[in-house]
Short mmCIF file of C-alpha atoms in Angstrom, two decimals:
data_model
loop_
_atom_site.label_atom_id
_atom_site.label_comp_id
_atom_site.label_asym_id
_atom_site.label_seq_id
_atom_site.Cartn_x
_atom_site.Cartn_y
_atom_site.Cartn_z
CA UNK A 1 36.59 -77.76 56.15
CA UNK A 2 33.27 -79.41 57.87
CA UNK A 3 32.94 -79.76 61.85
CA UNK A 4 33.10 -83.33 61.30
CA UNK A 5 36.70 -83.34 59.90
CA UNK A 6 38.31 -80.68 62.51
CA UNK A 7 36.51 -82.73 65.66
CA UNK A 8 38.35 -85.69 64.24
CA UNK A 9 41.50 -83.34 63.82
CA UNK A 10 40.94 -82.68 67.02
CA UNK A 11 40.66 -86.00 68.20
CA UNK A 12 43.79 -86.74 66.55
CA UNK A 13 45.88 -84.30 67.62
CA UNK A 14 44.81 -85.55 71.17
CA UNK A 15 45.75 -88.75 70.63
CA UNK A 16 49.36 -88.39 69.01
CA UNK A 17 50.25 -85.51 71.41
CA UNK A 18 50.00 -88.62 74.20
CA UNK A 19 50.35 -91.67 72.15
CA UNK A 20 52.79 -90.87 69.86
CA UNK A 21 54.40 -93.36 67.76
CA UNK A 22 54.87 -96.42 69.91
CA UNK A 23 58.09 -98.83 69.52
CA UNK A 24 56.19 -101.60 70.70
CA UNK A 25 53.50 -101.11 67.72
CA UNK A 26 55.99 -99.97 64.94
CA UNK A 27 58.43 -102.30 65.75
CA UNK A 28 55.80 -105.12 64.60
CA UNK A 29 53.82 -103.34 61.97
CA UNK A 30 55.32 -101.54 58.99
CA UNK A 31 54.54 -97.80 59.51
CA UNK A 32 51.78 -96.43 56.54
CA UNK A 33 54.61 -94.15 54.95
CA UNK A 34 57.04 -97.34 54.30
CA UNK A 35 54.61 -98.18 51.85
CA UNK A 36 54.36 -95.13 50.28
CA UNK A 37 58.48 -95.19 50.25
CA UNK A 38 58.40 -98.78 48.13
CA UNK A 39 55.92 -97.13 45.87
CA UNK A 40 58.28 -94.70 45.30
CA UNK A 41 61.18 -96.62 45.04
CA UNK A 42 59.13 -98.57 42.17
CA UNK A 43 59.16 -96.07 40.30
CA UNK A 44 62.74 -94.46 40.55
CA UNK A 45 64.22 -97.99 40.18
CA UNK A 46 61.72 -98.15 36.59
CA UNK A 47 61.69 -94.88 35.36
CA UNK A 48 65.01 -93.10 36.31
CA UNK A 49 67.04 -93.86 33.91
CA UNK A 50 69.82 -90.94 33.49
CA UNK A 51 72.22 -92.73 31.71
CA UNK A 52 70.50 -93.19 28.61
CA UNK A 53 67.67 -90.40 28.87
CA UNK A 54 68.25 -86.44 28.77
CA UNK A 55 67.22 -84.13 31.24
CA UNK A 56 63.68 -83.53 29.88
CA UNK A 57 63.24 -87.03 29.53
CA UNK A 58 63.75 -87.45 33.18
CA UNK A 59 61.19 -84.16 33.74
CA UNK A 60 58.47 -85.73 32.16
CA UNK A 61 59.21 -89.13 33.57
CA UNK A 62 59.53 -87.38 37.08
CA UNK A 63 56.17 -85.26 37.11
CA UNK A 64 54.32 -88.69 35.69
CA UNK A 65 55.81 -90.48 38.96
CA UNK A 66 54.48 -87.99 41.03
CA UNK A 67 51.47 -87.43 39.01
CA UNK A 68 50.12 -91.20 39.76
CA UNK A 69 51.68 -91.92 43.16
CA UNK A 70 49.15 -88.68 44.11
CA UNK A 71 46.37 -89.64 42.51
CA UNK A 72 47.14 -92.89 44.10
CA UNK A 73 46.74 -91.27 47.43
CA UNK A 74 43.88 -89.75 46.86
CA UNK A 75 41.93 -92.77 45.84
CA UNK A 76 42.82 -94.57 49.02
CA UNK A 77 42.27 -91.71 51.40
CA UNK A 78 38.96 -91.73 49.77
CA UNK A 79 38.11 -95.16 49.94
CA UNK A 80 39.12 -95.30 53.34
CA UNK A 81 36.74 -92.07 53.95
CA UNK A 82 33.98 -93.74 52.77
CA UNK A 83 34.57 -96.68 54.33
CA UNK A 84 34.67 -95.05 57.93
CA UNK A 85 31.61 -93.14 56.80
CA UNK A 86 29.20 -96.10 56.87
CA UNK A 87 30.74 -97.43 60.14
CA UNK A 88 29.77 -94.47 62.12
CA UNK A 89 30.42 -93.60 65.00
CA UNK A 90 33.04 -95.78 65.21
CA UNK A 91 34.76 -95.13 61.94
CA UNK A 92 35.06 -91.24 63.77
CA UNK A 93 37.15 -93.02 65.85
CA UNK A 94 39.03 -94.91 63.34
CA UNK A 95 39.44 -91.87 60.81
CA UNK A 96 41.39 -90.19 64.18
CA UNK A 97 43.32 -93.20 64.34
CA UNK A 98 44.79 -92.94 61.05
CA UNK A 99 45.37 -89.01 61.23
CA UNK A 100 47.42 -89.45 64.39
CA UNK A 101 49.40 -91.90 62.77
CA UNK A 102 50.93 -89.33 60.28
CA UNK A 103 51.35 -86.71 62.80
CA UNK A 104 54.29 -86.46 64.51
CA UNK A 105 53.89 -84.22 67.37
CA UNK A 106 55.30 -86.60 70.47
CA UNK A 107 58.10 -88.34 68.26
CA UNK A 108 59.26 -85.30 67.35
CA UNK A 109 59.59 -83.94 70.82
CA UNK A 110 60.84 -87.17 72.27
CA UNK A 111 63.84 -87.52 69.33
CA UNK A 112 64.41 -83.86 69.99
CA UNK A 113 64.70 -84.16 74.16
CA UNK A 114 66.99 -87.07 73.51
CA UNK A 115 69.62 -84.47 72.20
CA UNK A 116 69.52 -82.30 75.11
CA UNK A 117 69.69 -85.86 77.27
CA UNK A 118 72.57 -86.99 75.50
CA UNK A 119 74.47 -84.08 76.01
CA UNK A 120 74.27 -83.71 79.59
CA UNK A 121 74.47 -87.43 80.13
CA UNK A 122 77.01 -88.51 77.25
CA UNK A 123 78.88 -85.02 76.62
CA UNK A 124 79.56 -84.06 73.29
CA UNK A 125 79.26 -87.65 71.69
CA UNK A 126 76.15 -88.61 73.22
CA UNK A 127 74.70 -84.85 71.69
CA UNK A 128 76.52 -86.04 68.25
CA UNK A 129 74.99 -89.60 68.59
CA UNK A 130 71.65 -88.66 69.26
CA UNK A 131 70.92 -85.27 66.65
CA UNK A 132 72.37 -87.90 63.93
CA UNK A 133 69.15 -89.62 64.21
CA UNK A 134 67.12 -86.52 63.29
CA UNK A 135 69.12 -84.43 61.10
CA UNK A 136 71.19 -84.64 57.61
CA UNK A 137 74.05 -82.74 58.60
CA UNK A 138 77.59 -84.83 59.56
CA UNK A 139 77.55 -84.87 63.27
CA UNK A 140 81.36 -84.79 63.16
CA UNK A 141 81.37 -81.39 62.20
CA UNK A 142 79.36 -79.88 65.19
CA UNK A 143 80.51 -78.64 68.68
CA UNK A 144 78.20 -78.62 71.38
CA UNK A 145 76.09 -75.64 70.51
CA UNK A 146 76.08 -76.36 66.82
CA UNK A 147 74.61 -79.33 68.07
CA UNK A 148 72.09 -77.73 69.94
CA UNK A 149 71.13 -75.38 67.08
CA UNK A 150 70.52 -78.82 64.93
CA UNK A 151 68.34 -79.99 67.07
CA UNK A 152 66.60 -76.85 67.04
CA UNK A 153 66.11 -76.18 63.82
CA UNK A 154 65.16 -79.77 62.82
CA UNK A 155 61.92 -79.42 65.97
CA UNK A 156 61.25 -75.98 63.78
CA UNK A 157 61.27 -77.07 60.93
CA UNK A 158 59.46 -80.34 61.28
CA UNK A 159 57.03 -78.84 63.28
CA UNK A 160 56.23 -77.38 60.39
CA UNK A 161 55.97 -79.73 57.76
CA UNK A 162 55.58 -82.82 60.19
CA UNK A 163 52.56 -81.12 62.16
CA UNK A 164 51.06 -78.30 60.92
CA UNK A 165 50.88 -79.49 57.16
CA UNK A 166 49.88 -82.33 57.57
CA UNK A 167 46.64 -81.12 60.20
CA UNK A 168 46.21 -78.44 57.46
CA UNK A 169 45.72 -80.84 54.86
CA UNK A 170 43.57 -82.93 56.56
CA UNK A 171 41.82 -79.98 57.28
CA UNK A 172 41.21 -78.62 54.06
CA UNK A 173 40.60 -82.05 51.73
CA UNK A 174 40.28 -84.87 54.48
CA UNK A 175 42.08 -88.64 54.19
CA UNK A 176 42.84 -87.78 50.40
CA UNK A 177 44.92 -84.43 51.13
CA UNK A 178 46.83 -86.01 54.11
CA UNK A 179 47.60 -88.93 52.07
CA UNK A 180 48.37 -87.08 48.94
CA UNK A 181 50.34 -84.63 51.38
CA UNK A 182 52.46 -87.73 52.79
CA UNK A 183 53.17 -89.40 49.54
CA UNK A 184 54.74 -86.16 48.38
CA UNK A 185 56.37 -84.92 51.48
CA UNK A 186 58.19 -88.68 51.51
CA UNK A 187 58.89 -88.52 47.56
CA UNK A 188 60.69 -85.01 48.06
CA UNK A 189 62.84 -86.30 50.82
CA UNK A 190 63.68 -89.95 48.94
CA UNK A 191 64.07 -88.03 45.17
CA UNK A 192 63.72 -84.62 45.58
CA UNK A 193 67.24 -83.52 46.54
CA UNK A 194 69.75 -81.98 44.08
CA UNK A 195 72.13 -84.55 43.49
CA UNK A 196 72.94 -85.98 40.29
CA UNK A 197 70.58 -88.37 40.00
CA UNK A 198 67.30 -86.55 41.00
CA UNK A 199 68.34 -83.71 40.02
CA UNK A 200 65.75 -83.85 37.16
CA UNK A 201 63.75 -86.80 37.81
CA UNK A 202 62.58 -85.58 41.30
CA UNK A 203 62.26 -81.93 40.16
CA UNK A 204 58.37 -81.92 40.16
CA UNK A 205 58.39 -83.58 43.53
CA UNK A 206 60.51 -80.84 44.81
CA UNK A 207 58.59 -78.02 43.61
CA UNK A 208 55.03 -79.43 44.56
CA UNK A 209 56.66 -80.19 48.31
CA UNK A 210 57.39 -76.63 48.26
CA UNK A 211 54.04 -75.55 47.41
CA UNK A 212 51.95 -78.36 49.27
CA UNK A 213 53.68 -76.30 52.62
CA UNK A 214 53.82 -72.94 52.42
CA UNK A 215 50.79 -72.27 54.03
CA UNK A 216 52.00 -74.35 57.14
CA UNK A 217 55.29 -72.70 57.26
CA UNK A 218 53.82 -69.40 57.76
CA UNK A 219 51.08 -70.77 59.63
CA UNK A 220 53.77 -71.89 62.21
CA UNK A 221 55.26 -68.74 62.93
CA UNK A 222 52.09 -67.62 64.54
CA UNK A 223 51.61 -70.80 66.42
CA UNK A 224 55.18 -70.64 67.57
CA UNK A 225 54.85 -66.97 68.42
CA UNK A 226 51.49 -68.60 70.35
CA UNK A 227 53.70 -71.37 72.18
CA UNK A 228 56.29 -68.52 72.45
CA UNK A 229 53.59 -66.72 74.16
CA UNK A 230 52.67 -69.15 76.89
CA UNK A 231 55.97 -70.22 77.75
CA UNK A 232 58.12 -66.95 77.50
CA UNK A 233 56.04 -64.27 77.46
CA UNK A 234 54.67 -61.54 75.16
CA UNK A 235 58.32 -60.27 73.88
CA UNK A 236 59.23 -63.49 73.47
CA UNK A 237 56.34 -64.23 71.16
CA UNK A 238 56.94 -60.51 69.54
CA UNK A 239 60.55 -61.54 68.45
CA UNK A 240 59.51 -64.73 67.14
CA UNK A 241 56.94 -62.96 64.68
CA UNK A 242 59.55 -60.21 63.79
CA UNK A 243 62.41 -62.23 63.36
CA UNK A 244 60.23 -64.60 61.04
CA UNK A 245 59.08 -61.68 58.55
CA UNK A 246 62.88 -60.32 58.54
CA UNK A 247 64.83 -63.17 58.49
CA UNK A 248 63.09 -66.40 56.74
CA UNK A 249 64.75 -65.33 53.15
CA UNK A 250 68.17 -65.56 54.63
CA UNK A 251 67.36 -69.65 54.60
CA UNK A 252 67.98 -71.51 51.54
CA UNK A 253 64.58 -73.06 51.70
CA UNK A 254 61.33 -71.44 50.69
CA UNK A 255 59.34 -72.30 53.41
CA UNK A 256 62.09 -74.08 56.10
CA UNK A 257 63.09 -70.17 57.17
CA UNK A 258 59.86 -69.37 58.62
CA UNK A 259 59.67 -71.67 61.44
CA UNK A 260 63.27 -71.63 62.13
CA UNK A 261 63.12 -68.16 61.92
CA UNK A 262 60.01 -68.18 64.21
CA UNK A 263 61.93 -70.48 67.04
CA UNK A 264 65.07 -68.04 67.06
CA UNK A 265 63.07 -65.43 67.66
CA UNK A 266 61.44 -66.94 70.71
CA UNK A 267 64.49 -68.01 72.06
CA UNK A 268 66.36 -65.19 71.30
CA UNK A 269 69.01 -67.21 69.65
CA UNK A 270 71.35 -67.46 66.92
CA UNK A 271 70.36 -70.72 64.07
CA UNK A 272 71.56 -71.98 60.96
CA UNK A 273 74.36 -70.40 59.52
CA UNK A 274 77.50 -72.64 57.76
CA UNK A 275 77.33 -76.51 57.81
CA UNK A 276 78.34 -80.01 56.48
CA UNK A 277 75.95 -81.74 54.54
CA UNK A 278 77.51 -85.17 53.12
CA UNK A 279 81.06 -83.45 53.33
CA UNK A 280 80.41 -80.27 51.47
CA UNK A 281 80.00 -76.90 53.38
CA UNK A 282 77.15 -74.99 52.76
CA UNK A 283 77.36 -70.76 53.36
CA UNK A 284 74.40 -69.46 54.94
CA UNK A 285 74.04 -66.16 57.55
CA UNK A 286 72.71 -66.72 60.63
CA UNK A 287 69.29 -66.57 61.17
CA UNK A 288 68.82 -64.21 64.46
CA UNK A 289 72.05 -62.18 64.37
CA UNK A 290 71.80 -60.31 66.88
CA UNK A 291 70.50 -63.03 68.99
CA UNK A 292 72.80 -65.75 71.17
CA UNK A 293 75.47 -66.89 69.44
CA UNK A 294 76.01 -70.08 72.05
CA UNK A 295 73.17 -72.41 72.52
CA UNK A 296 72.86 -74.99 75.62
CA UNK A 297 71.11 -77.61 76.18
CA UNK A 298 68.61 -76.18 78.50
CA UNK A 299 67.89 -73.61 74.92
CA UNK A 300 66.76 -76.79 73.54
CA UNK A 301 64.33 -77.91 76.31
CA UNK A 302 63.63 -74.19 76.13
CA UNK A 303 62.21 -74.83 72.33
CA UNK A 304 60.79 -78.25 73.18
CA UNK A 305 58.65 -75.97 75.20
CA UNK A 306 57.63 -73.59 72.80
CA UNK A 307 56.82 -76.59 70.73
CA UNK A 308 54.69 -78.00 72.59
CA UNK A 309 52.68 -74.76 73.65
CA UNK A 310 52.32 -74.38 69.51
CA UNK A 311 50.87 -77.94 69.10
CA UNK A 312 48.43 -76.35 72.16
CA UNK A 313 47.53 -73.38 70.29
CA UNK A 314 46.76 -75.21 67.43
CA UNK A 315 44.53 -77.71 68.78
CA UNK A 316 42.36 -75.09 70.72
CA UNK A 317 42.42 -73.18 67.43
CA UNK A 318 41.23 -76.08 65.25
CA UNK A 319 38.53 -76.82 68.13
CA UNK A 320 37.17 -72.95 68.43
CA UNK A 321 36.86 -73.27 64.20
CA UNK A 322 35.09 -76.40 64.44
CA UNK A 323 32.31 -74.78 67.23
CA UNK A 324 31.68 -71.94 65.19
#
């Protein structure tokens, strides 16, 4: 964790927290992480056979995918390294460039805003139309504050493993751990769900997702409790760290509870709890209970807040480390 790599964090964090993800570039250019989806498509489409192979078959086959796609990932992030290395000062800037590009601090607040826009602007549908763009769930299903709760959790939770694990990576083992941390994030959501088909074959990617961000998820219940802090005040940020630590097991993910958790506590608010996923209802308490059972809209510009005043904390924190 040199000075070098967390000014260029730094740097990065800057940059994405006012650049974003432009349509104008995107639109154009295929984004880094479609690659790393065809790469993984490869594979499934080769070695995912369940028909005709048992389920340690598909194991073995599953943990060699992952296995190579990482080491993959590492080899480019450190070719890339080197390659901004000898084109210093520069390739600082370039390195920064790269980073931003698989942090997702502005898209996720803009995707998140638009739910909160839709619903005052397009009423229930508009709130339906626009959390269906950043959430799994069947928009059908949810009133207006289930809605709101969606949105929510998904800013939570992919504050989480869209911004904090991926800075922590880079952090910790430079271009090749953000890389390696993207190829496997995108593997676990393309084959690491429990359907039928991956429910073998994407096993190791689903277990080495969960491992690859636990330290962000409980790094981002102090950073929410932080935003919580700025935005809300000091019992605000109290509830979010107590409400994390005595309510993140009630979510069926390992890691997915503590930022959620976090969030509910700042807002003092009510989240997951039962839903439709692809027409099947899934049984989960609320996180929060004694918090606000109805969320509004202005709960979810409430979070965007907190949010935002996390990404904050985190970018001063990551600059005091690096000046030490």
């Amino acid at each position: 964790m040199s000075s070098e790599i967390l000014l260029i964090l730094v740097a990065a964090l800057l940059l994405d927290r006012v650049v974003g993800d432009p349509d104008w570039l995107w639109s154009r250019l295929p984004h880094p992480v479609v690659f790393f989806g065809k790469a993984i498509a490869v594979f499934d489409g080769a070695l995912n056979r369940h028909e005709s192979l048992g389920a340690g078959a598909l194991k073995i086959r599953g943990i060699l995918t992952i296995g190579v796609l990482l080491l993959a990932s590492v080899l480019a992030g450190s070719i890339l390294h080197r390659l901004f290395s000898v084109m210093a000062p520069i390739g600082y800037l370039l390195e920064a460039v790269v980073v931003a590009v698989f942090l997702a601090q502005k898209s996720l607040g803009d995707h998140v805003r638009r739910v909160a826009e839709g619903l005052r602007l397009g009423g229930l549908e508009g709130g339906r139309n626009a959390v269906s763009m950043i959430v799994g769930r069947d928009p059908k299903t949810l009133d207006a504050p289930a809605v709101c709760r969606a949105a929510i959790e998904s800013l939570a939770e992919n504050f989480s493993d869209g911004v904090v694990a991926p800075a922590f990576w880079y952090a910790v083992a430079g271009l090749p751990g953000l890389l390696a941390y993207k190829m496997l994030n995108t593997a676990n959501s393309m084959i690491g769900h429990k359907s039928p088909k991956y429910l073998n074959f994407g096993w190791a990617s689903a277990r080495l997702d969960d491992v690859a961000n636990l330290p962000a998820a409980r790094l981002s219940v102090l950073l929410i409790a932080a935003g919580a802090w700025l935005h809300r005040g000091r019992p605000a940020a109290a509830d979010a760290i107590g409400v994390a630590f005595r309510d993140h097991g009630l979510h069926r993910s390992p890691n997915s509870g503590w930022p959620e958790a976090a969030m509910a506590g700042a807002l003092d608010l009510q989240l997951a709890g039962p839903r439709v996923y692809g027409g099947v209802m899934v049984s989960e308490p609320m996180i929060n209970g004694p918090g606000r059972a109805v969320a509004e809209s202005e709960d979810i510009d409430a979070g965007i807040a907190v949010f935002y005043g996390a990404c904050s904390a985190m970018t001063l924190a990551v600059l005091l480390i690096a000046m030490i």
